[in-house]
Tab-separated table of C-alpha atoms in Angstrom:
chain	number	residue	atom	x	y	z
H	1492	MET	CA	17.959	-12.308	90.947
H	1493	ARG	CA	19.965	-11.003	94.586
H	1494	PRO	CA	18.297	-12.706	98.346
H	1495	ALA	CA	16.624	-9.829	100.525
H	1496	ALA	CA	19.213	-8.805	102.998
H	1497	SER	CA	17.846	-8.207	106.195
H	1498	ASP	CA	18.521	-5.325	107.547
H	1499	GLY	CA	21.589	-4.814	110.061
H	1500	PRO	CA	22.231	-3.004	112.795
H	1501	GLY	CA	23.238	0.105	111.819
H	1502	PRO	CA	26.217	0.909	109.676
H	1503	THR	CA	29.380	-0.687	109.713
H	1504	GLY	CA	32.492	0.114	109.365
H	1505	VAL	CA	35.251	-1.671	107.309
H	1506	TRP	CA	39.128	-0.579	107.610
H	1507	LEU	CA	41.359	-1.630	105.029
H	1508	ILE	CA	45.142	-2.219	105.746
H	1509	GLY	CA	46.497	-1.382	102.603
H	1510	ALA	CA	43.446	0.760	101.590
H	1511	ARG	CA	44.380	2.551	98.411
H	1512	GLY	CA	45.768	-0.689	96.997
H	1513	SER	CA	44.282	-2.928	94.133
H	1514	VAL	CA	41.956	-5.343	96.287
H	1515	ALA	CA	40.620	-2.188	98.667
H	1516	THR	CA	40.150	-0.221	95.534
H	1517	THR	CA	38.414	-2.800	94.043
H	1518	ALA	CA	36.510	-4.130	97.022
H	1519	ILE	CA	34.823	-0.245	97.496
H	1520	ALA	CA	34.508	0.392	93.963
H	1521	GLY	CA	32.648	-3.138	93.748
H	1522	CYS	CA	30.316	-2.496	96.840
H	1523	ALA	CA	29.289	1.118	95.650
H	1524	ALA	CA	28.383	-0.475	92.323
H	1525	MET	CA	26.282	-3.606	93.654
H	1526	SER	CA	24.850	-0.895	96.162
H	1527	ALA	CA	23.462	0.925	93.122
H	1528	GLY	CA	22.261	-1.819	91.406
H	1529	LEU	CA	24.884	-1.015	88.223
H	1530	HIS	CA	26.180	-4.482	88.505
H	1531	PRO	CA	24.956	-8.371	90.298
H	1532	PRO	CA	26.985	-9.707	92.897
H	1533	THR	CA	29.051	-12.388	91.192
H	1534	GLY	CA	31.153	-14.061	93.122
H	1535	LEU	CA	29.986	-12.433	97.052
H	1536	VAL	CA	29.081	-15.799	98.842
H	1537	THR	CA	26.724	-14.015	101.496
H	1538	GLU	CA	24.546	-12.914	98.646
H	1539	THR	CA	23.298	-16.293	97.598
H	1540	PRO	CA	20.680	-17.862	99.268
H	1541	PRO	CA	21.709	-20.178	101.756
H	1542	PHE	CA	22.713	-16.441	103.770
H	1543	SER	CA	19.037	-15.261	103.626
H	1544	GLY	CA	17.623	-14.306	106.807
H	1545	THR	CA	20.996	-14.271	108.650
H	1546	GLY	CA	21.061	-10.520	109.914
H	1547	LEU	CA	24.240	-9.733	107.753
H	1548	PRO	CA	25.096	-5.770	107.454
H	1549	THR	CA	24.199	-4.798	104.077
H	1550	LEU	CA	26.197	-3.716	101.149
H	1551	SER	CA	24.876	-0.337	101.825
H	1552	SER	CA	25.704	-0.142	105.053
H	1553	LEU	CA	29.229	-0.533	104.736
H	1554	VAL	CA	31.452	2.181	105.473
H	1555	PHE	CA	35.302	2.502	104.331
H	1556	GLY	CA	38.338	4.088	106.067
H	1557	GLY	CA	41.836	2.535	106.158
H	1558	HIS	CA	45.274	2.833	106.731
H	1559	ASP	CA	48.380	2.898	103.978
H	1560	THR	CA	51.411	4.511	103.221
H	1561	MET	CA	50.952	5.883	99.546
H	1562	GLU	CA	48.689	8.829	98.158
H	1563	CYS	CA	47.539	7.718	95.105
H	1564	PRO	CA	43.931	8.482	95.769
H	1565	LEU	CA	41.114	6.204	95.068
H	1566	PRO	CA	39.394	7.678	92.247
H	1567	LYS	CA	42.864	8.026	90.169
H	1568	ARG	CA	43.297	4.497	91.432
H	1569	ALA	CA	40.504	3.092	90.245
H	1570	GLU	CA	41.115	4.974	86.623
H	1571	HIS	CA	44.177	3.030	86.876
H	1572	LEU	CA	42.727	-0.550	87.664
H	1573	ALA	CA	39.649	0.538	84.528
H	1574	ALA	CA	42.411	1.257	82.093
H	1575	GLY	CA	44.342	-2.289	82.925
H	1576	GLY	CA	40.506	-3.585	82.566
H	1577	VAL	CA	40.078	-4.827	86.501
H	1578	LEU	CA	37.026	-2.571	86.782
H	1579	PRO	CA	34.963	-2.312	84.087
H	1580	HIS	CA	35.103	0.828	81.880
H	1581	GLY	CA	33.164	3.683	83.238
H	1582	LEU	CA	32.823	2.616	86.755
H	1583	PRO	CA	35.603	4.900	88.492
H	1584	ALA	CA	33.463	7.670	87.407
H	1585	ALA	CA	30.116	6.480	88.274
H	1586	VAL	CA	31.099	5.592	91.915
H	1587	HIS	CA	33.711	8.238	91.947
H	1588	ALA	CA	31.762	9.894	95.385
H	1589	GLU	CA	31.945	6.880	97.045
H	1590	LEU	CA	35.528	6.449	96.317
H	1591	ALA	CA	36.436	9.761	97.322
H	1592	ALA	CA	34.264	9.587	100.485
H	1593	ALA	CA	36.497	6.279	101.614
H	1594	ASP	CA	39.903	8.119	100.547
H	1595	ALA	CA	39.101	11.163	103.116
H	1596	GLU	CA	38.955	8.103	105.759
H	1597	ILE	CA	42.369	6.992	105.000
H	1598	ARG	CA	45.290	7.777	107.100
H	1599	THR	CA	48.857	7.396	106.837
H	1600	GLY	CA	50.277	4.196	108.095
H	1601	GLY	CA	53.676	3.198	109.276
H	1602	PRO	CA	56.138	3.111	110.903
H	1603	LEU	CA	57.743	5.659	107.969
H	1604	PRO	CA	61.178	5.572	107.432
H	1605	GLY	CA	62.383	8.118	110.503
H	1606	ASP	CA	59.550	7.279	112.835
H	1607	SER	CA	60.930	6.955	115.956
H	1608	ARG	CA	57.650	6.123	118.096
H	1609	THR	CA	57.407	2.801	120.084
H	1610	ASP	CA	55.640	-0.225	119.284
H	1611	ASP	CA	53.233	0.794	121.326
H	1612	GLU	CA	52.466	4.238	120.735
H	1613	LEU	CA	52.221	3.038	116.895
H	1614	ILE	CA	49.458	1.060	118.269
H	1615	THR	CA	48.054	3.781	120.432
H	1616	ALA	CA	47.869	6.006	117.299
H	1617	PHE	CA	45.923	3.877	115.270
H	1618	ALA	CA	43.618	3.085	117.653
H	1619	GLU	CA	42.775	6.779	117.912
H	1620	GLU	CA	42.589	6.853	114.417
H	1621	ILE	CA	39.764	4.037	114.080
H	1622	ARG	CA	38.035	5.218	117.361
H	1623	ASP	CA	37.348	8.962	115.863
H	1624	PHE	CA	36.350	6.949	111.983
H	1625	ALA	CA	34.102	4.795	114.422
H	1626	GLN	CA	32.532	7.968	116.349
H	1627	ARG	CA	31.864	10.215	113.173
H	1628	HIS	CA	30.121	7.681	111.499
H	1629	GLY	CA	28.357	6.330	114.702
H	1630	LEU	CA	29.055	2.843	113.298
H	1631	ALA	CA	27.518	0.140	115.363
H	1632	ARG	CA	31.204	-1.638	114.804
H	1633	VAL	CA	34.474	-1.492	112.790
H	1634	VAL	CA	35.751	-5.051	110.968
H	1635	VAL	CA	39.886	-4.486	110.673
H	1636	ILE	CA	40.852	-6.617	107.538
H	1637	ASN	CA	44.881	-6.492	106.383
H	1638	VAL	CA	45.051	-6.438	102.472
H	1639	ALA	CA	48.270	-5.140	102.216
H	1640	SER	CA	51.775	-6.400	100.512
H	1641	THR	CA	53.089	-9.953	102.154
H	1642	GLU	CA	56.217	-9.144	104.311
H	1643	PRO	CA	58.542	-11.664	104.947
H	1644	ALA	CA	58.528	-14.773	107.238
H	1645	VAL	CA	59.552	-13.724	110.884
H	1646	VAL	CA	62.685	-16.076	111.566
H	1647	PRO	CA	62.673	-17.145	115.191
H	1648	GLY	CA	65.690	-15.981	116.823
H	1649	GLY	CA	66.715	-13.822	113.671
H	1650	PRO	CA	67.159	-10.359	113.218
H	1651	ALA	CA	64.428	-7.965	112.112
H	1652	VAL	CA	63.933	-8.122	108.548
H	1653	GLY	CA	62.954	-4.586	106.705
H	1654	ALA	CA	60.299	-4.961	104.768
H	1655	THR	CA	58.932	-2.475	102.252
H	1656	GLY	CA	55.269	-3.503	100.890
H	1657	VAL	CA	53.119	-2.389	98.088
H	1658	GLY	CA	50.064	-0.510	99.977
H	1659	SER	CA	52.220	-0.789	103.143
H	1660	ALA	CA	54.669	0.970	105.399
H	1661	SER	CA	58.155	0.429	104.584
H	1662	ALA	CA	58.479	-1.295	108.208
H	1663	GLY	CA	60.616	-3.982	109.723
H	1664	SER	CA	59.754	-7.303	110.433
H	1665	SER	CA	61.203	-8.603	113.541
H	1666	SER	CA	61.873	-12.265	115.547
H	1667	ASP	CA	59.886	-13.858	117.848
H	1668	SER	CA	61.924	-12.694	120.794
H	1669	ASP	CA	60.309	-10.976	123.584
H	1670	SER	CA	59.427	-6.935	123.670
H	1671	GLY	CA	57.632	-4.667	125.695
H	1672	LEU	CA	54.306	-5.381	123.785
H	1673	ARG	CA	54.639	-9.277	123.814
H	1674	SER	CA	53.009	-9.081	127.201
H	1675	SER	CA	49.747	-9.870	127.653
H	1676	SER	CA	49.624	-8.372	131.397
H	1677	ASP	CA	50.816	-5.209	129.515
H	1678	ALA	CA	47.305	-2.822	130.399
H	1679	SER	CA	47.852	-1.001	127.645
H	1680	LEU	CA	47.306	-3.706	125.290
H	1681	ARG	CA	44.127	-4.682	126.424
H	1682	PRO	CA	41.158	-4.214	124.625
H	1683	GLY	CA	37.919	-2.835	126.654
H	1684	PRO	CA	35.858	-5.115	128.562
H	1685	GLY	CA	33.731	-8.076	126.239
H	1686	GLY	CA	35.842	-6.639	123.299
H	1687	PRO	CA	33.474	-3.534	122.821
H	1688	GLY	CA	32.486	-2.840	119.446
H	1689	PRO	CA	32.952	0.979	118.152
H	1690	GLY	CA	29.356	1.833	119.006
H	1691	ASP	CA	30.131	1.091	122.840
H	1692	SER	CA	31.746	4.040	125.293
H	1693	ALA	CA	34.098	1.047	126.283
H	1694	PHE	CA	35.193	1.280	122.327
H	1695	ALA	CA	35.575	5.309	122.498
H	1696	SER	CA	37.843	5.121	125.608
H	1697	ALA	CA	39.942	2.225	124.290
H	1698	GLY	CA	40.865	3.678	120.870
H	1699	SER	CA	41.085	1.541	118.063
H	1700	ALA	CA	43.862	0.582	115.380
H	1701	PRO	CA	44.125	-1.028	112.329
H	1702	THR	CA	46.861	-3.652	111.909
H	1703	ALA	CA	50.036	-1.728	110.389
H	1704	PRO	CA	49.995	-1.649	106.446
H	1705	ALA	CA	52.175	-5.472	106.478
H	1706	PRO	CA	52.812	-6.137	102.847
H	1707	GLY	CA	49.904	-8.722	102.014
H	1708	PRO	CA	48.325	-10.602	98.876
H	1709	GLY	CA	46.352	-8.665	97.165
H	1710	SER	CA	47.555	-4.988	98.246
H	1711	SER	CA	47.777	-1.794	96.525
H	1712	GLY	CA	50.122	-2.346	92.980
H	1713	SER	CA	51.566	1.194	93.136
H	1714	THR	CA	55.573	1.510	93.813
H	1715	PRO	CA	56.758	0.313	96.772
H	1716	ALA	CA	58.663	3.211	98.732
H	1717	SER	CA	62.106	3.811	97.955
H	1718	ALA	CA	63.080	5.408	101.374
H	1719	GLU	CA	64.965	2.773	103.676
H	1720	PRO	CA	62.474	1.333	106.330
H	1721	PRO	CA	63.849	3.151	109.819
H	1722	PRO	CA	66.147	0.798	112.151
H	1723	SER	CA	64.483	-2.040	114.065
H	1724	SER	CA	65.492	-4.579	116.012
H	1725	ALA	CA	64.808	-8.077	117.067
H	1726	ASP	CA	62.409	-7.109	119.766
H	1727	ARG	CA	60.106	-5.022	117.646
H	1728	LEU	CA	56.752	-6.635	116.433
H	1729	PRO	CA	56.398	-7.105	112.650
H	1730	PRO	CA	53.939	-4.092	111.066
H	1731	SER	CA	51.062	-7.103	110.606
H	1732	SER	CA	51.260	-7.585	114.232
H	1733	LEU	CA	51.386	-3.890	115.408
H	1734	TYR	CA	48.013	-3.326	113.437
H	1735	ALA	CA	46.479	-6.993	114.289
H	1736	ALA	CA	47.428	-5.584	118.263
H	1737	ALA	CA	45.628	-2.717	117.149
H	1738	ALA	CA	42.390	-3.850	115.976
H	1739	LEU	CA	42.304	-5.569	119.616
H	1740	ARG	CA	42.850	-2.867	121.876
H	1741	ALA	CA	40.115	-1.207	119.358
H	1742	GLY	CA	37.790	-4.098	120.121
H	1743	ALA	CA	37.577	-4.615	116.251
H	1744	PRO	CA	37.432	-8.087	115.137
H	1745	TYR	CA	40.177	-8.910	112.608
H	1746	VAL	CA	40.915	-9.967	109.536
H	1747	ASN	CA	44.344	-11.367	108.018
H	1748	PHE	CA	43.649	-11.947	104.146
H	1749	THR	CA	47.490	-12.082	104.049
H	1750	PRO	CA	50.302	-14.304	104.695
H	1751	SER	CA	51.876	-11.862	106.945
H	1752	THR	CA	52.123	-12.637	110.399
H	1753	GLY	CA	49.280	-10.298	112.118
H	1754	LEU	CA	47.587	-11.965	114.994
H	1755	HIS	CA	49.777	-15.239	114.727
H	1756	HIS	CA	52.515	-13.717	116.591
H	1757	PRO	CA	53.416	-15.398	119.897
H	1758	ALA	CA	53.171	-12.232	121.672
H	1759	LEU	CA	49.583	-11.566	120.755
H	1760	ALA	CA	48.337	-15.579	121.540
H	1761	ASP	CA	47.336	-14.315	125.045
H	1762	LEU	CA	45.752	-10.862	124.073
H	1763	ALA	CA	43.870	-12.298	121.306
H	1764	ALA	CA	42.514	-15.139	123.796
H	1765	ALA	CA	41.204	-12.580	126.248
H	1766	SER	CA	39.975	-9.972	123.616
H	1767	GLY	CA	36.545	-11.347	123.163
H	1768	LEU	CA	36.481	-10.993	119.862
H	1769	PRO	CA	35.981	-12.864	116.570
H	1770	PHE	CA	38.705	-12.807	114.161
H	1771	ALA	CA	39.552	-15.131	111.408
H	1772	GLY	CA	42.643	-15.875	108.795
H	1773	ARG	CA	45.109	-15.992	107.096
H	1774	ASP	CA	46.270	-16.061	103.438
H	1775	GLY	CA	43.140	-15.434	101.211
H	1776	LYS	CA	42.390	-18.480	98.601
H	1777	THR	CA	41.690	-16.917	95.851
H	1778	GLY	CA	43.261	-18.687	92.955
H	1779	GLN	CA	45.811	-21.621	92.361
H	1780	THR	CA	44.920	-22.928	96.134
H	1781	LEU	CA	41.871	-22.603	95.388
H	1782	LEU	CA	41.803	-24.914	92.627
H	1783	ARG	CA	44.487	-27.046	95.162
H	1784	SER	CA	41.822	-27.481	97.719
H	1785	VAL	CA	39.251	-29.061	95.258
H	1786	LEU	CA	42.066	-31.772	93.561
H	1787	GLY	CA	43.897	-32.763	96.390
H	1788	PRO	CA	40.727	-34.049	98.087
H	1789	MET	CA	39.944	-36.061	94.637
H	1790	PHE	CA	43.176	-37.612	94.394
H	1791	ALA	CA	43.379	-38.872	98.102
H	1792	GLN	CA	39.350	-40.225	97.776
H	1793	ARG	CA	39.910	-42.046	94.486
H	1794	ALA	CA	42.822	-43.533	96.100
H	1795	LEU	CA	45.442	-42.204	93.297
H	1796	ALA	CA	49.035	-41.642	94.651
H	1797	VAL	CA	50.125	-38.063	93.644
H	1798	ARG	CA	53.957	-38.266	93.734
H	1799	ALA	CA	54.759	-34.796	92.504
H	1800	TRP	CA	52.932	-31.721	92.434
H	1801	SER	CA	55.393	-28.516	90.984
H	1802	GLY	CA	53.527	-25.052	90.457
H	1803	THR	CA	54.704	-21.700	89.009
H	1804	ASN	CA	52.609	-18.574	89.444
H	1805	LEU	CA	53.356	-15.556	86.898
H	1806	LEU	CA	52.330	-12.393	88.378
H	1807	GLY	CA	53.194	-8.476	88.269
H	1808	GLY	CA	51.882	-5.509	90.458
H	1809	GLY	CA	52.124	-5.063	94.087
H	1810	ASP	CA	52.107	-8.228	94.620
H	1811	GLY	CA	54.430	-9.209	92.422
H	1812	ALA	CA	56.610	-7.403	93.292
H	1813	ALA	CA	56.587	-7.616	97.197
H	1814	LEU	CA	57.352	-11.613	96.211
H	1815	ALA	CA	60.349	-10.960	94.378
H	1816	ASP	CA	61.643	-11.148	98.241
H	1817	PRO	CA	62.489	-14.918	98.865
H	1818	ALA	CA	61.215	-14.252	102.649
H	1819	ALA	CA	58.046	-12.828	101.187
H	1820	ALA	CA	57.539	-15.688	98.808
H	1821	ALA	CA	58.280	-18.291	101.469
H	1822	ALA	CA	55.685	-17.460	103.606
H	1823	LYS	CA	53.197	-16.776	100.537
H	1824	ASN	CA	54.215	-20.530	99.636
H	1825	ALA	CA	53.711	-22.197	102.613
H	1826	GLY	CA	49.825	-22.398	102.654
H	1827	LYS	CA	49.614	-23.482	99.348
H	1828	GLU	CA	52.088	-26.422	100.763
H	1829	ARG	CA	49.974	-27.102	103.787
H	1830	VAL	CA	46.667	-27.431	101.236
H	1831	LEU	CA	48.410	-30.576	99.830
H	1832	ALA	CA	49.878	-31.825	103.111
H	1833	ASP	CA	46.395	-31.724	104.952
H	1834	THR	CA	44.424	-33.351	101.324
H	1835	LEU	CA	47.048	-36.270	100.162
H	1836	GLY	CA	48.286	-36.920	103.906
H	1837	THR	CA	51.723	-36.782	102.664
H	1838	VAL	CA	54.135	-33.989	101.278
H	1839	PRO	CA	54.939	-34.611	97.123
H	1840	GLU	CA	57.774	-33.490	95.793
H	1841	GLY	CA	57.761	-30.443	93.882
H	1842	GLU	CA	57.476	-26.557	94.986
H	1843	VAL	CA	55.820	-23.569	93.453
H	1844	HIS	CA	57.907	-20.497	92.065
H	1845	ILE	CA	56.715	-17.095	91.822
H	1846	ASP	CA	58.006	-14.915	89.176
H	1847	ASP	CA	57.914	-11.037	89.189
H	1848	VAL	CA	56.493	-10.184	85.473
H	1849	PRO	CA	56.004	-6.388	85.854
H	1850	ALA	CA	54.164	-5.975	82.188
H	1851	LEU	CA	50.974	-8.549	84.185
H	1852	GLY	CA	50.016	-5.819	86.273
H	1853	ASP	CA	47.051	-7.138	88.311
H	1854	TRP	CA	46.726	-10.457	86.437
H	1855	LYS	CA	48.160	-13.907	87.428
H	1856	THR	CA	49.057	-17.031	86.111
H	1857	ALA	CA	49.116	-19.653	87.963
H	1858	TRP	CA	50.366	-23.293	86.184
H	1859	ASP	CA	50.665	-27.268	87.925
H	1860	HIS	CA	51.862	-29.943	87.085
H	1861	ILE	CA	50.627	-33.029	88.748
H	1862	ALA	CA	52.477	-36.740	88.602
H	1863	PHE	CA	50.566	-39.620	90.207
H	1864	ASP	CA	50.091	-43.236	90.047
H	1865	GLY	CA	46.823	-45.181	88.586
H	1866	PHE	CA	46.268	-49.089	88.846
H	1867	LEU	CA	48.814	-51.317	88.170
H	1868	GLY	CA	51.793	-48.116	88.708
H	1869	THR	CA	50.262	-47.200	85.088
H	1870	ARG	CA	52.141	-43.434	84.973
H	1871	MET	CA	49.483	-40.402	84.208
H	1872	THR	CA	49.872	-36.528	84.656
H	1873	LEU	CA	47.382	-33.601	84.857
H	1874	GLN	CA	47.879	-29.976	84.421
H	1875	THR	CA	46.477	-27.216	85.131
H	1876	THR	CA	46.386	-23.612	84.441
H	1877	TRP	CA	44.317	-20.605	86.394
H	1878	GLN	CA	44.543	-16.878	84.785
H	1879	GLY	CA	42.399	-14.916	86.532
H	1880	CYS	CA	42.477	-11.191	88.118
H	1881	ASP	CA	43.763	-11.235	91.464
H	1882	SER	CA	42.145	-8.179	92.461
H	1883	ALA	CA	38.974	-8.915	91.066
H	1884	LEU	CA	39.103	-12.337	92.642
H	1885	ALA	CA	39.918	-11.573	96.379
H	1886	ALA	CA	37.648	-8.262	96.718
H	1887	PRO	CA	34.382	-10.435	96.910
H	1888	LEU	CA	35.706	-11.947	99.840
H	1889	ILE	CA	36.806	-9.173	101.325
H	1890	LEU	CA	33.370	-7.889	101.512
H	1891	ASP	CA	31.934	-11.707	102.615
H	1892	LEU	CA	34.389	-11.308	105.378
H	1893	ALA	CA	33.594	-7.977	106.289
H	1894	ARG	CA	30.244	-9.032	106.548
H	1895	LEU	CA	30.450	-12.468	107.757
H	1896	LEU	CA	32.905	-10.934	110.970
H	1897	ALA	CA	30.431	-8.062	111.934
H	1898	ARG	CA	27.733	-10.452	112.532
H	1899	ALA	CA	29.747	-12.723	114.382
H	1900	HIS	CA	30.774	-10.034	116.365
H	1901	GLU	CA	27.589	-8.684	117.554
H	1902	ALA	CA	25.816	-12.321	117.631
H	1903	GLY	CA	28.572	-12.759	120.811
H	1904	LEU	CA	31.141	-15.146	119.047
H	1905	ASP	CA	34.664	-14.638	119.470
H	1906	GLY	CA	38.202	-16.387	119.021
H	1907	PRO	CA	39.210	-17.563	115.731
H	1908	ARG	CA	36.505	-18.689	113.210
H	1909	PRO	CA	37.372	-22.033	111.649
H	1910	GLU	CA	34.128	-22.047	110.140
H	1911	LEU	CA	35.244	-19.165	107.610
H	1912	ALA	CA	38.286	-21.484	106.133
H	1913	PHE	CA	36.616	-21.688	102.860
H	1914	TYR	CA	38.294	-18.198	102.319
H	1915	PHE	CA	41.901	-19.671	103.577
H	1916	LYS	CA	44.772	-20.998	102.584
H	1917	ASP	CA	46.316	-20.928	106.067
H	1918	PRO	CA	42.628	-21.428	108.242
H	1919	ASP	CA	42.179	-21.331	111.778
H	1920	PRO	CA	42.669	-24.626	114.406
H	1921	GLY	CA	40.067	-26.554	113.747
H	1922	ALA	CA	39.619	-26.491	110.110
H	1923	THR	CA	39.765	-29.107	107.255
H	1924	SER	CA	41.866	-28.376	104.393
H	1925	ALA	CA	39.039	-29.821	101.895
H	1926	LEU	CA	36.913	-27.318	100.201
H	1927	PRO	CA	33.908	-29.380	100.053
H	1928	ASP	CA	33.913	-29.772	103.521
H	1929	GLN	CA	34.612	-26.307	104.137
H	1930	HIS	CA	31.915	-25.315	102.296
H	1931	LEU	CA	29.872	-26.934	104.322
H	1932	ALA	CA	31.173	-25.590	107.461
H	1933	LEU	CA	30.440	-21.900	106.302
H	1934	LEU	CA	26.613	-23.019	105.764
H	1935	ALA	CA	26.496	-23.993	109.068
H	1936	PHE	CA	27.614	-21.477	110.355
H	1937	ALA	CA	25.068	-18.978	108.309
H	1938	ASP	CA	22.634	-21.232	110.272
H	1939	ARG	CA	24.155	-20.525	113.590
H	1940	LEU	CA	23.982	-16.612	112.993
H	1941	ARG	CA	20.267	-17.046	111.397
H	1942	GLU	CA	19.362	-18.306	114.850
H	1943	THR	CA	20.543	-15.440	116.708
H	1944	THR	CA	18.335	-13.041	114.666
C-alpha cells in the first residue's frame, strides 16, 4: 500500500531535456498512471515509508514540459513504447490526455542546423520558454532534468565535436577554452538573487531555460536528425552546458541524468556556486553500474583480490545509436570505471564495450566477467547478466529526483547534493560509490527534509 504523501506547496514543474524520448515518455505516462491509481509505484524510492512526511510534491502535482528537436508527439511515442513492451498495453490510451497536455508544453530545442544565435541568445530563448511555462501554470518551482542522448566528451583544447543525439538537437560539443559565456562575471548569465523559483517575481524577470538537448542516457530513441550540425568552434559551450546555464539563470534546480558535460563544464563552476540552487548528477545509475556498486564493496570487504573486470553492453534505441560514437561511449564508460576504482581501491584490468544492436530497441543486456583471487591464490570467476528495459529502470528515478530537488529547493538547500549519489554513476563530490552507504545517506537526507516541514 502506498504511503500517504504530505501535500506539497503547490504544482511543481518538471522540464525535461529530450522530452519526447523514451525515458521522458515513460516517466510522464507512469506518473499519470500512478496518480490515477492504475499502477503501483514500483521502483519509486520516494514512495516508500522512509519518505513519508518529508513534504515532497505529490505525483499528481507534477506538471511536465521540456525541450526536444524530435517531432513525434508523446501519445504516438507512448504507443510505440507499448508495442515494444516498455509500457503496459492500453496505458497510452488510458493516459492520453496527460500525454497530450505534456506534449503541448514541449518546445523546440537547439541549436538546430543553420541556427546562427550565440550561446547567450540560445540560453535566453530557452529561459523565456521555461519562464512562460512556469507563469502559465502558476508553478511553485521548476526542476530541469537532462535525459537527452549522450554527447561526446569534451576534450580540453580540442576542436568542437558535432553531436547528434536522439531526442536532442544536432549541436556542437566544445572544448574548455574561454568564451563569452565562460565568465561568471557576465551579468546576463547570473540567476536572480538567491536563485528564485518560478513562482517569484525575480524568476519571471530573469528568464528561465532548460539545458540544451544534449545527448544523454535514456533519451528519445527516435531517429537522430540527419542534417549536419551547425558550424561550431572551440569557444562554444556544448549543448548540455547551454541548458545547464539556462537552468541556473532561470532559478531552476538542475539534474544531469546523462554523462554529458552539463554543469561540470569549468566555465559554469562559479555560476553554479553563486546560484543558490540545488543541483545533482551526473549519469543515472540504472543497471550494470548499479550492480557494480554492490559487488565492488563485497569483494573489498571480504578481502578478495579482483584481478580483472570486463563488461559488454548490448543495446538499441536512441541510446545505442548515440553510444556507437566512440567519444560518447567513452563519456558513458568513465562512470562505470570510476565506481570500480572507488569501491575496490584499485583499477582492475578490463574495460566495458558498448555495442549498438538496433533490433533490441529499448532493451539492454549487460554482461560482466570478474576474475578474482581467493585464499591461497585460488583463482575464481563471477559472471553476471543484467537484462532490462532502460526506460522502465530510469523513469522512476527521474520522478524521484524531480521531487527531491524540488523539496530541497523549497527547504533552502543549495549547491551539489552528494546525498543523492544513490541515483548516479558519477555522484557529486563528498559521496561514496558503495550503494549501501549511498542509501543510508539518502535516508538521512529524507530525515533532514522532514525536519524542515
